[in-house]
Tab-separated table of C-alpha atoms and ligand atoms in Angstrom:
chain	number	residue	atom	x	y	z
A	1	UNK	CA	96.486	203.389	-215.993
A	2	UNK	CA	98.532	206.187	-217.064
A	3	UNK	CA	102.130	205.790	-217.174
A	4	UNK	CA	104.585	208.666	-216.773
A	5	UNK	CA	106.441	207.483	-219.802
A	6	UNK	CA	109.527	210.278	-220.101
A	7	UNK	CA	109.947	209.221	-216.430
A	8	UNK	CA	109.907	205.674	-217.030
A	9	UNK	CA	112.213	205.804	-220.140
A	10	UNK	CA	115.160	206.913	-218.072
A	11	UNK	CA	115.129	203.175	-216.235
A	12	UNK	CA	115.434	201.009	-219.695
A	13	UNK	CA	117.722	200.201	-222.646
A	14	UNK	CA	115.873	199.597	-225.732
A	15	UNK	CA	117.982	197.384	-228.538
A	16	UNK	CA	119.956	199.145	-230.450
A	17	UNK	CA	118.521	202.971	-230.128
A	18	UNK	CA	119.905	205.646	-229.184
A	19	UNK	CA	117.691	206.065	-226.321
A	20	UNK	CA	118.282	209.991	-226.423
A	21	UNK	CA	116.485	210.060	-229.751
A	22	UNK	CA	113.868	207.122	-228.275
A	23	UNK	CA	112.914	209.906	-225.632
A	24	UNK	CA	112.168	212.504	-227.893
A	25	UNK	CA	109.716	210.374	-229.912
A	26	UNK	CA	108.773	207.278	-228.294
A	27	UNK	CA	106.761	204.397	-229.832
A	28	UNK	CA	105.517	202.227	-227.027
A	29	UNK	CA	103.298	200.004	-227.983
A	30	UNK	CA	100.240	198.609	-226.304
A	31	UNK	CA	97.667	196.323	-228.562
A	32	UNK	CA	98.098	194.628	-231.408
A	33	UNK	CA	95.650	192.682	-233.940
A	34	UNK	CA	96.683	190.886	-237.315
A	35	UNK	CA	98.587	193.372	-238.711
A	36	UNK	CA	97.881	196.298	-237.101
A	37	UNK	CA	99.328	197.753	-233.516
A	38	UNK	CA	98.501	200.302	-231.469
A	39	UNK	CA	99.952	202.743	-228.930
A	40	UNK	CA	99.319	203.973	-225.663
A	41	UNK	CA	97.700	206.681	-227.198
A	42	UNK	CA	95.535	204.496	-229.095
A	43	UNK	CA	97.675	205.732	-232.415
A	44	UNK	CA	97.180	202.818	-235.053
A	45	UNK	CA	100.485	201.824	-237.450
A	46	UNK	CA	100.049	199.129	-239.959
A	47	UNK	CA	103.172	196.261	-239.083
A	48	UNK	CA	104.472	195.915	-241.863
A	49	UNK	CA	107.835	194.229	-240.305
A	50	UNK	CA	105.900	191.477	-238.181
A	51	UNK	CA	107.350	193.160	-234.964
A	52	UNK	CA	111.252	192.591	-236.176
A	53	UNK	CA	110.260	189.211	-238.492
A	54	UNK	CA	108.958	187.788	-235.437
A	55	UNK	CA	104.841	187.900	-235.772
A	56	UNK	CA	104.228	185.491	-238.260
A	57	UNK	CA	100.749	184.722	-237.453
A	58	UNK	CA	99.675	188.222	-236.672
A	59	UNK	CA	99.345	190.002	-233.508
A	60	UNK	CA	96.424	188.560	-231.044
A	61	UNK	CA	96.118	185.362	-232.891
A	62	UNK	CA	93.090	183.357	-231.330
A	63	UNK	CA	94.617	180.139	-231.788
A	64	UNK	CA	98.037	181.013	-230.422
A	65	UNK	CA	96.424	182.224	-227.167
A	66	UNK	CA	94.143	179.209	-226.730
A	67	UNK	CA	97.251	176.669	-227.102
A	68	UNK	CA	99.479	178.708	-224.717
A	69	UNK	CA	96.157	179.201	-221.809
A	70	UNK	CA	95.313	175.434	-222.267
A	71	UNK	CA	99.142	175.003	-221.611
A	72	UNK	CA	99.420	177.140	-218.671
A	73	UNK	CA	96.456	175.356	-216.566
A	74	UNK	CA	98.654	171.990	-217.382
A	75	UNK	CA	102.152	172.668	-217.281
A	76	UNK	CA	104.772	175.360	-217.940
A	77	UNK	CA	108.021	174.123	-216.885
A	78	UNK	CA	109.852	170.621	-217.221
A	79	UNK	CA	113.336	169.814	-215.316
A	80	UNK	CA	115.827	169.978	-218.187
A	81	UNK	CA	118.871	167.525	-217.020
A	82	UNK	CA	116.026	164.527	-215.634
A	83	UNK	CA	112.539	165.404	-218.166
A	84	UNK	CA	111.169	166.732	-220.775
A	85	UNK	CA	107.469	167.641	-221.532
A	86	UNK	CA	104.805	165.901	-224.033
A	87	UNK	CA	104.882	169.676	-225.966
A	88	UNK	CA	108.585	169.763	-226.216
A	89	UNK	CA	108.060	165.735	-228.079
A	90	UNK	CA	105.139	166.807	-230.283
A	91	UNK	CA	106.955	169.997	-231.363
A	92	UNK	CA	110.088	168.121	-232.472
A	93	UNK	CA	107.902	165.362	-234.313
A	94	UNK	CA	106.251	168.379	-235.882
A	95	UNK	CA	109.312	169.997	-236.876
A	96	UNK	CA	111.071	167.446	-238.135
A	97	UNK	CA	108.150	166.611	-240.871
A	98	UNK	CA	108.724	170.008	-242.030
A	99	UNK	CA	112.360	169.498	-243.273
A	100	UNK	CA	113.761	166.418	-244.838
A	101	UNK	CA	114.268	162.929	-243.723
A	102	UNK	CA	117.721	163.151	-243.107
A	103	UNK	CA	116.849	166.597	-240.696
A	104	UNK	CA	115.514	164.841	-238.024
A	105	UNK	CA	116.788	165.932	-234.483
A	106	UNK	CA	115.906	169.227	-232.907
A	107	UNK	CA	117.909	170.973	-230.559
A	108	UNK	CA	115.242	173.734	-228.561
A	109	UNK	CA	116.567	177.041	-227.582
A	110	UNK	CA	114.829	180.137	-226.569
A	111	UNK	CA	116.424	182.792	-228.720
A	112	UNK	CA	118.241	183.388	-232.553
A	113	UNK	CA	121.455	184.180	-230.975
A	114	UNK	CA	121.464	181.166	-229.044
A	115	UNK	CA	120.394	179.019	-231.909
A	116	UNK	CA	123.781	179.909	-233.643
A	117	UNK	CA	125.607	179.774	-230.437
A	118	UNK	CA	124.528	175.968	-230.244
A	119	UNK	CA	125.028	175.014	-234.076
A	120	UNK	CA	128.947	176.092	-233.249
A	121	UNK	CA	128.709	174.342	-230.301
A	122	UNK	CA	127.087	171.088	-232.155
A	123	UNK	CA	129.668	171.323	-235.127
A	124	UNK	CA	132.221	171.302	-232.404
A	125	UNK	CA	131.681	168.157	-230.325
A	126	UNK	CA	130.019	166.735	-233.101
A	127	UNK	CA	134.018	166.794	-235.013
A	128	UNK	CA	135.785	166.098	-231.713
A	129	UNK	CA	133.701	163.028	-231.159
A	130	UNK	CA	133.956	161.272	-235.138
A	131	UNK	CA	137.836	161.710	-235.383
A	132	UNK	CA	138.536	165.227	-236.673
A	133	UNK	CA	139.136	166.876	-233.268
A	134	UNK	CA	141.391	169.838	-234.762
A	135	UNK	CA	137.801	171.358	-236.540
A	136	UNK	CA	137.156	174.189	-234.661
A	137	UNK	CA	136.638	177.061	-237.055
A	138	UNK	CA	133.537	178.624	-238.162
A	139	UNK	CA	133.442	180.695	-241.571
A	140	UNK	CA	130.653	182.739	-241.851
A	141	UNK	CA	130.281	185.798	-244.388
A	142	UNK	CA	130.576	189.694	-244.841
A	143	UNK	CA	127.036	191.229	-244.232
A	144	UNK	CA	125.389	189.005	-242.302
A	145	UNK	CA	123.725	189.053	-239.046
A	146	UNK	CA	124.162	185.964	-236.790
A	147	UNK	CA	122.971	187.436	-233.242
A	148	UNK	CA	124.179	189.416	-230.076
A	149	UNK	CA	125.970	186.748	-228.000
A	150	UNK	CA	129.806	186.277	-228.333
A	151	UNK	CA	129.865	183.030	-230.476
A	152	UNK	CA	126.890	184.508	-232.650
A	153	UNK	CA	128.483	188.207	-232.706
A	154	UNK	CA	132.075	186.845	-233.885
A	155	UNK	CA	130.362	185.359	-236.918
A	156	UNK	CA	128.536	188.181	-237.761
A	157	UNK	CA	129.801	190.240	-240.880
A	158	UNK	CA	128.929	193.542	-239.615
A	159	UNK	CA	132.228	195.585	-238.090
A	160	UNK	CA	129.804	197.981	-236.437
A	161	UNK	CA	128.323	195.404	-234.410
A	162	UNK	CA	131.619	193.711	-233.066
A	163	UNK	CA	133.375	196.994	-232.545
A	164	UNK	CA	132.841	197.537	-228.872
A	165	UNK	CA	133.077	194.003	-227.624
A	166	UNK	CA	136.332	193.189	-229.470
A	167	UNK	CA	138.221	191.285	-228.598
A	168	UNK	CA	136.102	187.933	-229.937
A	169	UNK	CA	136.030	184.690	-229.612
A	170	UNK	CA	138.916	183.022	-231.725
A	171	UNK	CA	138.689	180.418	-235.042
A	172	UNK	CA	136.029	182.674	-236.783
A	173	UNK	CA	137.237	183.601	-240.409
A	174	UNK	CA	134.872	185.576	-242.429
A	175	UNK	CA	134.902	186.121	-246.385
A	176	UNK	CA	132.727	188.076	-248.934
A	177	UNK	CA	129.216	187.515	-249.598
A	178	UNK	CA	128.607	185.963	-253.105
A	179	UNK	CA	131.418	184.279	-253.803
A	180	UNK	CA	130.944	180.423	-253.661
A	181	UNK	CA	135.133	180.543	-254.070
A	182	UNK	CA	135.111	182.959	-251.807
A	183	UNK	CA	134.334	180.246	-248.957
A	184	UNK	CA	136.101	177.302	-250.520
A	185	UNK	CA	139.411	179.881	-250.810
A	186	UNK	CA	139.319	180.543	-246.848
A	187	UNK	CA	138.664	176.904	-246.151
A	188	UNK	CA	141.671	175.740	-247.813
A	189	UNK	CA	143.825	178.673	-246.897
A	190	UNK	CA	143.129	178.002	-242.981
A	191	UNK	CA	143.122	174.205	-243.282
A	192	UNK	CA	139.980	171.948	-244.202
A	193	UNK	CA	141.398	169.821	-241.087
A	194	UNK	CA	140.568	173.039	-238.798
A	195	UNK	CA	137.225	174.376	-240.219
A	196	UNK	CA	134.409	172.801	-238.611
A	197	UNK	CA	131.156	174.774	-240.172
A	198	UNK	CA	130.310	177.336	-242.496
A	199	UNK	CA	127.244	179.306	-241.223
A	200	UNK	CA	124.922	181.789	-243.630
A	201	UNK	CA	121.739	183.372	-243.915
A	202	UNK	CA	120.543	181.503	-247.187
A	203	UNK	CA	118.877	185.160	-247.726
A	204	UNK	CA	121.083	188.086	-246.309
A	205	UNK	CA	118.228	189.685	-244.488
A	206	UNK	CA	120.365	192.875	-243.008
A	207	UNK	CA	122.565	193.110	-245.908
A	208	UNK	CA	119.139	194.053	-247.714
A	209	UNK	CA	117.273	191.235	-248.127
A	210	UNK	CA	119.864	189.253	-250.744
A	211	UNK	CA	118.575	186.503	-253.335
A	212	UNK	CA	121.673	183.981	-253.907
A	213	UNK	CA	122.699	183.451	-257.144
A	214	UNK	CA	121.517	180.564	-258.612
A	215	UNK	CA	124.326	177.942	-257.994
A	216	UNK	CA	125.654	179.518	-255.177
A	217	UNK	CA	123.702	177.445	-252.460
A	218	UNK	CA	125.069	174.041	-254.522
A	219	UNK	CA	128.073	174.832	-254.705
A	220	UNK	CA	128.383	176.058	-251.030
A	221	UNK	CA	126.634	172.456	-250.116
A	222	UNK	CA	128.949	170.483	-252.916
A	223	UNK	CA	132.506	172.527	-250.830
A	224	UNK	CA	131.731	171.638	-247.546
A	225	UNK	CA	130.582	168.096	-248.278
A	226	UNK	CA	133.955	167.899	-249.829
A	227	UNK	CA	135.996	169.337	-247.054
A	228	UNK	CA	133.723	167.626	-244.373
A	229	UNK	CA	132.678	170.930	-243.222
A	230	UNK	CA	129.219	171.333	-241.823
A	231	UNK	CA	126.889	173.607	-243.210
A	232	UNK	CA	124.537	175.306	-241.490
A	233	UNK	CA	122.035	178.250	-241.964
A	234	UNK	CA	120.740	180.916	-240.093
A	235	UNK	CA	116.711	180.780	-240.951
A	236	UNK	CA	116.252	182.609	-238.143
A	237	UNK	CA	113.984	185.238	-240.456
A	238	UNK	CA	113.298	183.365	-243.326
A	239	UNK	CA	111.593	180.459	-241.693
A	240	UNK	CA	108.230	179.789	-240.803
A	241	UNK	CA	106.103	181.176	-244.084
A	242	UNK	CA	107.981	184.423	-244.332
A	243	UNK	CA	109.492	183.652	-247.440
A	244	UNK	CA	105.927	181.350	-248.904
A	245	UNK	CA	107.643	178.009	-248.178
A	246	UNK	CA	108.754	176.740	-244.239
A	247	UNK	CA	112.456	177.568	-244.988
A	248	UNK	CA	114.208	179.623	-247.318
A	249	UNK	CA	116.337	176.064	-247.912
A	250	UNK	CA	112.851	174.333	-249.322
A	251	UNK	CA	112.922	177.143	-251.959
A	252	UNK	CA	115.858	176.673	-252.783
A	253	UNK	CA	116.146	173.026	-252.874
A	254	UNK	CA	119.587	172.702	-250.848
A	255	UNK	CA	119.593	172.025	-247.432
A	256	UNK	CA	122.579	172.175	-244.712
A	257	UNK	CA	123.362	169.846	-242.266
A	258	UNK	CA	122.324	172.492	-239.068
A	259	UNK	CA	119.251	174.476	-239.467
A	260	UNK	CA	118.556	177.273	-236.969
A	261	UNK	CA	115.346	178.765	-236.321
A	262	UNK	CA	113.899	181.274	-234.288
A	263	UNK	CA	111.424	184.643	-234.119
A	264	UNK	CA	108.753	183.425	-236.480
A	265	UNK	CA	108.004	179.675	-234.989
A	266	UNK	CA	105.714	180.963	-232.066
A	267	UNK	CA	105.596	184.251	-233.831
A	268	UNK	CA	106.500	186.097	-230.833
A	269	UNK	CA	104.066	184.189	-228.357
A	270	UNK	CA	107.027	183.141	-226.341
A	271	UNK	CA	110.395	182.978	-226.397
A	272	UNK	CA	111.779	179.532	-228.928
A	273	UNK	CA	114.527	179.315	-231.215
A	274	UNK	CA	116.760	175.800	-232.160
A	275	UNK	CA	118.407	173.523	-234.172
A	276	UNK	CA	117.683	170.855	-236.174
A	277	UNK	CA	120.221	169.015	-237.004
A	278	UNK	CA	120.751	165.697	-239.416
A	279	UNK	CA	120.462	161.911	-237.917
A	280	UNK	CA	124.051	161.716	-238.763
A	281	UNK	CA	125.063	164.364	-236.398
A	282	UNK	CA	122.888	163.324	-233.735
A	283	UNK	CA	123.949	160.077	-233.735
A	284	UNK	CA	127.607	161.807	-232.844
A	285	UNK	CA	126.011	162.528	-229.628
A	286	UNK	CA	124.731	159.003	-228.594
A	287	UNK	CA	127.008	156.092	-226.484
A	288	UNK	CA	127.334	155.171	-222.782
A	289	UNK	CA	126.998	157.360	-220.441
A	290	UNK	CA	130.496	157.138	-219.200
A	291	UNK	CA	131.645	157.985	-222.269
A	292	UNK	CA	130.401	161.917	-222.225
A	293	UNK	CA	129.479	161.706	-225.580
A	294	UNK	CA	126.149	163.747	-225.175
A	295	UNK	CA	125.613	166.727	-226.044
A	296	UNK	CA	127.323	169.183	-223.259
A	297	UNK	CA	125.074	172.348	-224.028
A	298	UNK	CA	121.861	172.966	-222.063
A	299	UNK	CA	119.713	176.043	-221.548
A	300	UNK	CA	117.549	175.868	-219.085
A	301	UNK	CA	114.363	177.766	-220.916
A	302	UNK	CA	115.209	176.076	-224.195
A	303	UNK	CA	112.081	174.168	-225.504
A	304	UNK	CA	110.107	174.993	-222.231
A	305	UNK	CA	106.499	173.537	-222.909
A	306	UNK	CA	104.560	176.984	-222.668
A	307	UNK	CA	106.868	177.790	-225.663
A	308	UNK	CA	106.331	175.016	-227.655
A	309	UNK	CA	102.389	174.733	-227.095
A	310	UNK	CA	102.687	178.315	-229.177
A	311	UNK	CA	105.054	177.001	-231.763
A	312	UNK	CA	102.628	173.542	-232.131
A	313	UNK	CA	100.030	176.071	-232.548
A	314	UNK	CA	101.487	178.460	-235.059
A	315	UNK	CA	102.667	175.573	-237.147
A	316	UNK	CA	98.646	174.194	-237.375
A	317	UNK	CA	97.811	178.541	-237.945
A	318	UNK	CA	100.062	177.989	-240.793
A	319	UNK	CA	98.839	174.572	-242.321
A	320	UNK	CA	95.014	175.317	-241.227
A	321	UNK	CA	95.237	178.775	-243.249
A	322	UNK	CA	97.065	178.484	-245.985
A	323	UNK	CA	99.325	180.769	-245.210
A	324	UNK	CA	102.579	179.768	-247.209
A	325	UNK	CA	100.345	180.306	-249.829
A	326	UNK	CA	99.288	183.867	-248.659
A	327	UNK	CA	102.928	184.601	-248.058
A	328	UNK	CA	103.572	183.756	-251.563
A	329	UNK	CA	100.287	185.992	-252.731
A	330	UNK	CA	100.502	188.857	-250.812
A	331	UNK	CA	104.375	189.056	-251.560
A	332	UNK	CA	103.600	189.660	-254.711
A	333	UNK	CA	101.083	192.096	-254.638
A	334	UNK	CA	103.511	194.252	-252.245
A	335	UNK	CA	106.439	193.681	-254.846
A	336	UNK	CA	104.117	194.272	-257.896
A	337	UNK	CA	102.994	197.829	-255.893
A	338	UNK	CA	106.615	198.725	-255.432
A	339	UNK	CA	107.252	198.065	-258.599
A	340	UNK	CA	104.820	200.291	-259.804
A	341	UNK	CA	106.001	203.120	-257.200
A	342	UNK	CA	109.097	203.077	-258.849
A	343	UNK	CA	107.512	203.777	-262.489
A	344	UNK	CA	106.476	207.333	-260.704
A	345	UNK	CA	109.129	207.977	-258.537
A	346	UNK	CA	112.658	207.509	-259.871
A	347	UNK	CA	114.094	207.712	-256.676
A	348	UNK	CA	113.310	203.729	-256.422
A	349	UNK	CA	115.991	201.934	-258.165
A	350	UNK	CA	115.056	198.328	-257.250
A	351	UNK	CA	112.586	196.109	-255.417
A	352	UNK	CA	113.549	192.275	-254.716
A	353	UNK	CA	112.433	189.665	-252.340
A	354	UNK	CA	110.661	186.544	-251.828
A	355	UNK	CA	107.616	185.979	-250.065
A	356	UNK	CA	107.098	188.388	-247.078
A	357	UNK	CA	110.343	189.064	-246.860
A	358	UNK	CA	110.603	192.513	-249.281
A	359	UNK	CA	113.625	195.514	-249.634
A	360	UNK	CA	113.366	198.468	-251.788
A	361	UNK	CA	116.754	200.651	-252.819
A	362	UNK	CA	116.455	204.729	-252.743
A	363	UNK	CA	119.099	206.074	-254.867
A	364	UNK	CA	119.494	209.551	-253.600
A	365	UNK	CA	121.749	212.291	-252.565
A	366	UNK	CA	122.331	211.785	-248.827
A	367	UNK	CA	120.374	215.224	-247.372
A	368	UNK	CA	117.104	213.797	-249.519
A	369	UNK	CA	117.966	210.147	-248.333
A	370	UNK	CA	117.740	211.722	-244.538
A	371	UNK	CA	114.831	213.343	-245.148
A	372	UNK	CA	113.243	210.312	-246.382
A	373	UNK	CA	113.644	208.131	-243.842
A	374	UNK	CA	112.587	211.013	-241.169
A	375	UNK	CA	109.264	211.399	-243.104
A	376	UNK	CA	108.997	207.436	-243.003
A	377	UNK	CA	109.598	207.399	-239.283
A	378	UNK	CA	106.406	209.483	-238.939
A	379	UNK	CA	104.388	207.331	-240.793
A	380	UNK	CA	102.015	205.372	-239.516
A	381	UNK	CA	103.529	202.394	-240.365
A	382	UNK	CA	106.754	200.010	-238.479
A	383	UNK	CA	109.183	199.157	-240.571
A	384	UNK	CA	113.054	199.439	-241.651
A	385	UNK	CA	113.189	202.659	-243.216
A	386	UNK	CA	116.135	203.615	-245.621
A	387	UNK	CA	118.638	205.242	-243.262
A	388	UNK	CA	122.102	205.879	-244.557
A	389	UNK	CA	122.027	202.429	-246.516
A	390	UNK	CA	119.267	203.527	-248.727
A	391	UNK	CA	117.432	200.237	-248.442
A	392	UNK	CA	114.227	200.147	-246.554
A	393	UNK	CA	112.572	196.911	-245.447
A	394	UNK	CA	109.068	195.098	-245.506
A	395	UNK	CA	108.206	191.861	-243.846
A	396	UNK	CA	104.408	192.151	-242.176
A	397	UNK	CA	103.072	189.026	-240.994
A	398	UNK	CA	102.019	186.560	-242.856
A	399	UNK	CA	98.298	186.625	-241.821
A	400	UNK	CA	98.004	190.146	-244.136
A	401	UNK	CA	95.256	191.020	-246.347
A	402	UNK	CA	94.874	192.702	-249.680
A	403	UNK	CA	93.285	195.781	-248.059
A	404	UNK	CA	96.775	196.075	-245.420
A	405	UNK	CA	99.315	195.320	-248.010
A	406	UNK	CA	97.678	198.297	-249.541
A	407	UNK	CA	98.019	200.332	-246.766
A	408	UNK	CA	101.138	199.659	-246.888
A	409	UNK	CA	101.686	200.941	-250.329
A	410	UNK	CA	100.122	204.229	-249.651
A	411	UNK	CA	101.774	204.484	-246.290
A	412	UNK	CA	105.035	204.319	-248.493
A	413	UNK	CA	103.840	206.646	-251.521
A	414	UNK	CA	103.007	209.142	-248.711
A	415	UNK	CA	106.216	209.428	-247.454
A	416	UNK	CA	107.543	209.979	-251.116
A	417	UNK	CA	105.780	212.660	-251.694
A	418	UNK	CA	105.940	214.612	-247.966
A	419	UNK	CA	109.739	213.632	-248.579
A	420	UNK	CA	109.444	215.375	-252.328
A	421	UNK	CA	112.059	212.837	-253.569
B	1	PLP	C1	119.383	186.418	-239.314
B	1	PLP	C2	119.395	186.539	-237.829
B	1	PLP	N1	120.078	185.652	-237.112
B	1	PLP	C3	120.103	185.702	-235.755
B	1	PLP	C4	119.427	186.671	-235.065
B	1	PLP	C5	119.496	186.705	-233.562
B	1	PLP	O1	118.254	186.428	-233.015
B	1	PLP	P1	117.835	186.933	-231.559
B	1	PLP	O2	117.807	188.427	-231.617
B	1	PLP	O3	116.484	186.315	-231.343
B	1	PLP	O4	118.849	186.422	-230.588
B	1	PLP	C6	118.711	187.623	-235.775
B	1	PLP	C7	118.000	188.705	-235.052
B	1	PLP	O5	117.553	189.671	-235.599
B	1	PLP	C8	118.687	187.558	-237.192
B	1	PLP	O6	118.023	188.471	-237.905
């Protein structure tokens, strides 16, 4: 079938492009397989950014599709408000072996933003209903990227991104990235009786794929136990493999009391994002019915059972195949080939990550910085090139082979050299 694509352009808003720029060079993509994708034209580009962190398991995963067509011959929808499904059960048993005892409830949405949206939501009730009723406010942190709704945008630390919807949602206070006193400073300074949850991405994926310094995660966890402030993260990218463990917080060895999730647990299959949340705070939510102590936040896709037969089935992709392990490998071997690109070209002034989950810096003056990323554009390759920030971004999924990450290398020392930087 061919489309008349200028044509069809005109009727659709693509996130976050300039769709005047889109026109003039449009990607629109048609196949996809591992770690490769192709377009209309049949034009092959190597993924290396897993979609936007989303395709975990690789593009046209056999096991994926199998799960969700067995599902959609049985059933695809259960009444939220009077049912649930046996998929929707299975996934939160599965789930909840991943994190720690004490993480043990799941709350399914469909998106990231709306995971956030409902840890506010959770830290809310869950204070009004175990006698601090005045804990409403949510600190989150300079640089980070919580999602597009209101709740999710008014945490986010980006100016750029609130700008045009100003004004927010009130009781969001938001303080500088690596400062554990940072946090405990704005706590105390609005009142630990009116902070209800401090919400971060225990990597800073936008800011440029940021490490925390070790301590920091303790003594955020060690503050808000103190104040009786929740904590949650935003794993929305660094969960499922991408980082070689489930969660970032397993690496790390702290945990919060609300993780969300999202993009990489069906890897794209279907929409499914949530919550998990600790027995203690679940527990909030349980009494006679009378009393309205349940949780008063429903979405009526959330944890549909097409969506969680593909996150059942990316969670066995991951176990069956290793592929925390792979994560772990072929992170290495992409961070050991940057780091070798920077030995020729000087322009690279650091390489960091963790897992799948890899940024580069370009230290350059800002005509050669443009010219960069245009000559990245062209490649065939998707990924975050450098832009004004300098920072360009790698996360392909975590199905990848040596022979793609290598790709990926050249890809990258091509557009070094046709940018002449
Ligand atoms: C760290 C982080 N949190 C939240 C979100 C919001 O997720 P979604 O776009 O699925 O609503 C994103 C999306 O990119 C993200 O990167």
């Amino acid at each position: 079938m061919d489309l008349d694509i200028p044509e069809l352009l005109q009727h659709v808003l693509i996130d976050l492009v300039q769709m005047q720029e889109f026109e003039q060079h449009p990607l629109v993509l048609a196949r996809g397989d591992g770690a490769r994708v192709w377009d209309v034209d049949g034009r092959e580009y190597l993924d290396a950014l897993s979609g936007v962190f989303v395709v975990n398991v690789g593009h046209g995963n056999r096991r994926v599709i199998e799960a969700m067509t067995r599902q959609l011959e049985r059933l695809t929808f259960a009444a939220p408000t009077t049912a649930t499904s046996d998929r929707m059960l299975e996934l939160g048993g599965e789930l909840t072996q991943l994190t720690p005892p004490e993480l043990d409830v799941v709350k399914f949405q469909n998106g990231g933003s709306e995971a956030i949206e409902a840890a506010i939501k959770i830290a809310r009730q869950y204070h009004r209903q175990t006698g601090a009723p005045d804990k409403f406010k949510v600190v989150s942190r300079h640089r980070s990227y919580h999602g597009a709704t209101m709740g999710a945008l008014a945490a986010t630390g980006f100016a750029a991104f609130r700008a045009p919807f100003e004004p927010l949602p009130a009781g969001y206070v938001r303080v500088p990235p690596s400062s554990v006193d940072a946090i405990e400073a704005a706590i105390i300074e609005e009142g630990p009786d009116t902070v209800a949850v401090v919400i971060l991405e225990p990597i800073m994926n936008m800011a440029g794929v940021r490490i925390p310094e070790p301590g920091y995660l303790e003594g955020v966890r060690e503050i808000c136990d103190r104040h009786d402030v929740l904590l949650a993260y935003d794993e929305i990218v660094t969960g499922f493999g991408r980082v070689g463990s489930w969660f970032a917080a397993e690496h790390f060895g702290v945990w919060p009391d609300l993780l969300c999730f999202g993009k990489g647990v069906t890897s794209g299959y279907s929409p499914l994002s949530g919550v998990v949340m600790t027995r203690r705070i679940a527990d909030a939510f349980r009494g006679e019915r009378k009393a309205m102590r349940h949780l008063m936040h429903g979405i009526t896709y959330g944890g549909n059972p097409l969506s969680c037969a593909a996150g059942l089935a990316v969670i066995e992709e991951i176990k069956g195949r290793d592929l925390l392990q792979n994560a772990k490998e072929m992170g290495e071997r992409l961070m050991a080939g940057l780091n070798d690109l920077m030995k020729d070209h000087p322009a690279i002034t650091d390489v960091r990550g963790l897992g799948l989950l890899v940024a580069v810096d370009f230290s350059l003056p800002s005509e050669d910085l443009e010219r960069l990323t245009e000559k990245i554009r062209e490649l065939p390759m998707i990924c975050i090139p450098p832009g004004p920030s300098g920072t360009m971004r790698f996360a392909p999924p975590i199905v990848i082979g040596a022979e793609d990450i290598d790709g990926i290398l050249e890809l990258t020392e091509r557009g070094l050299v046709e940018a002449r930087v």
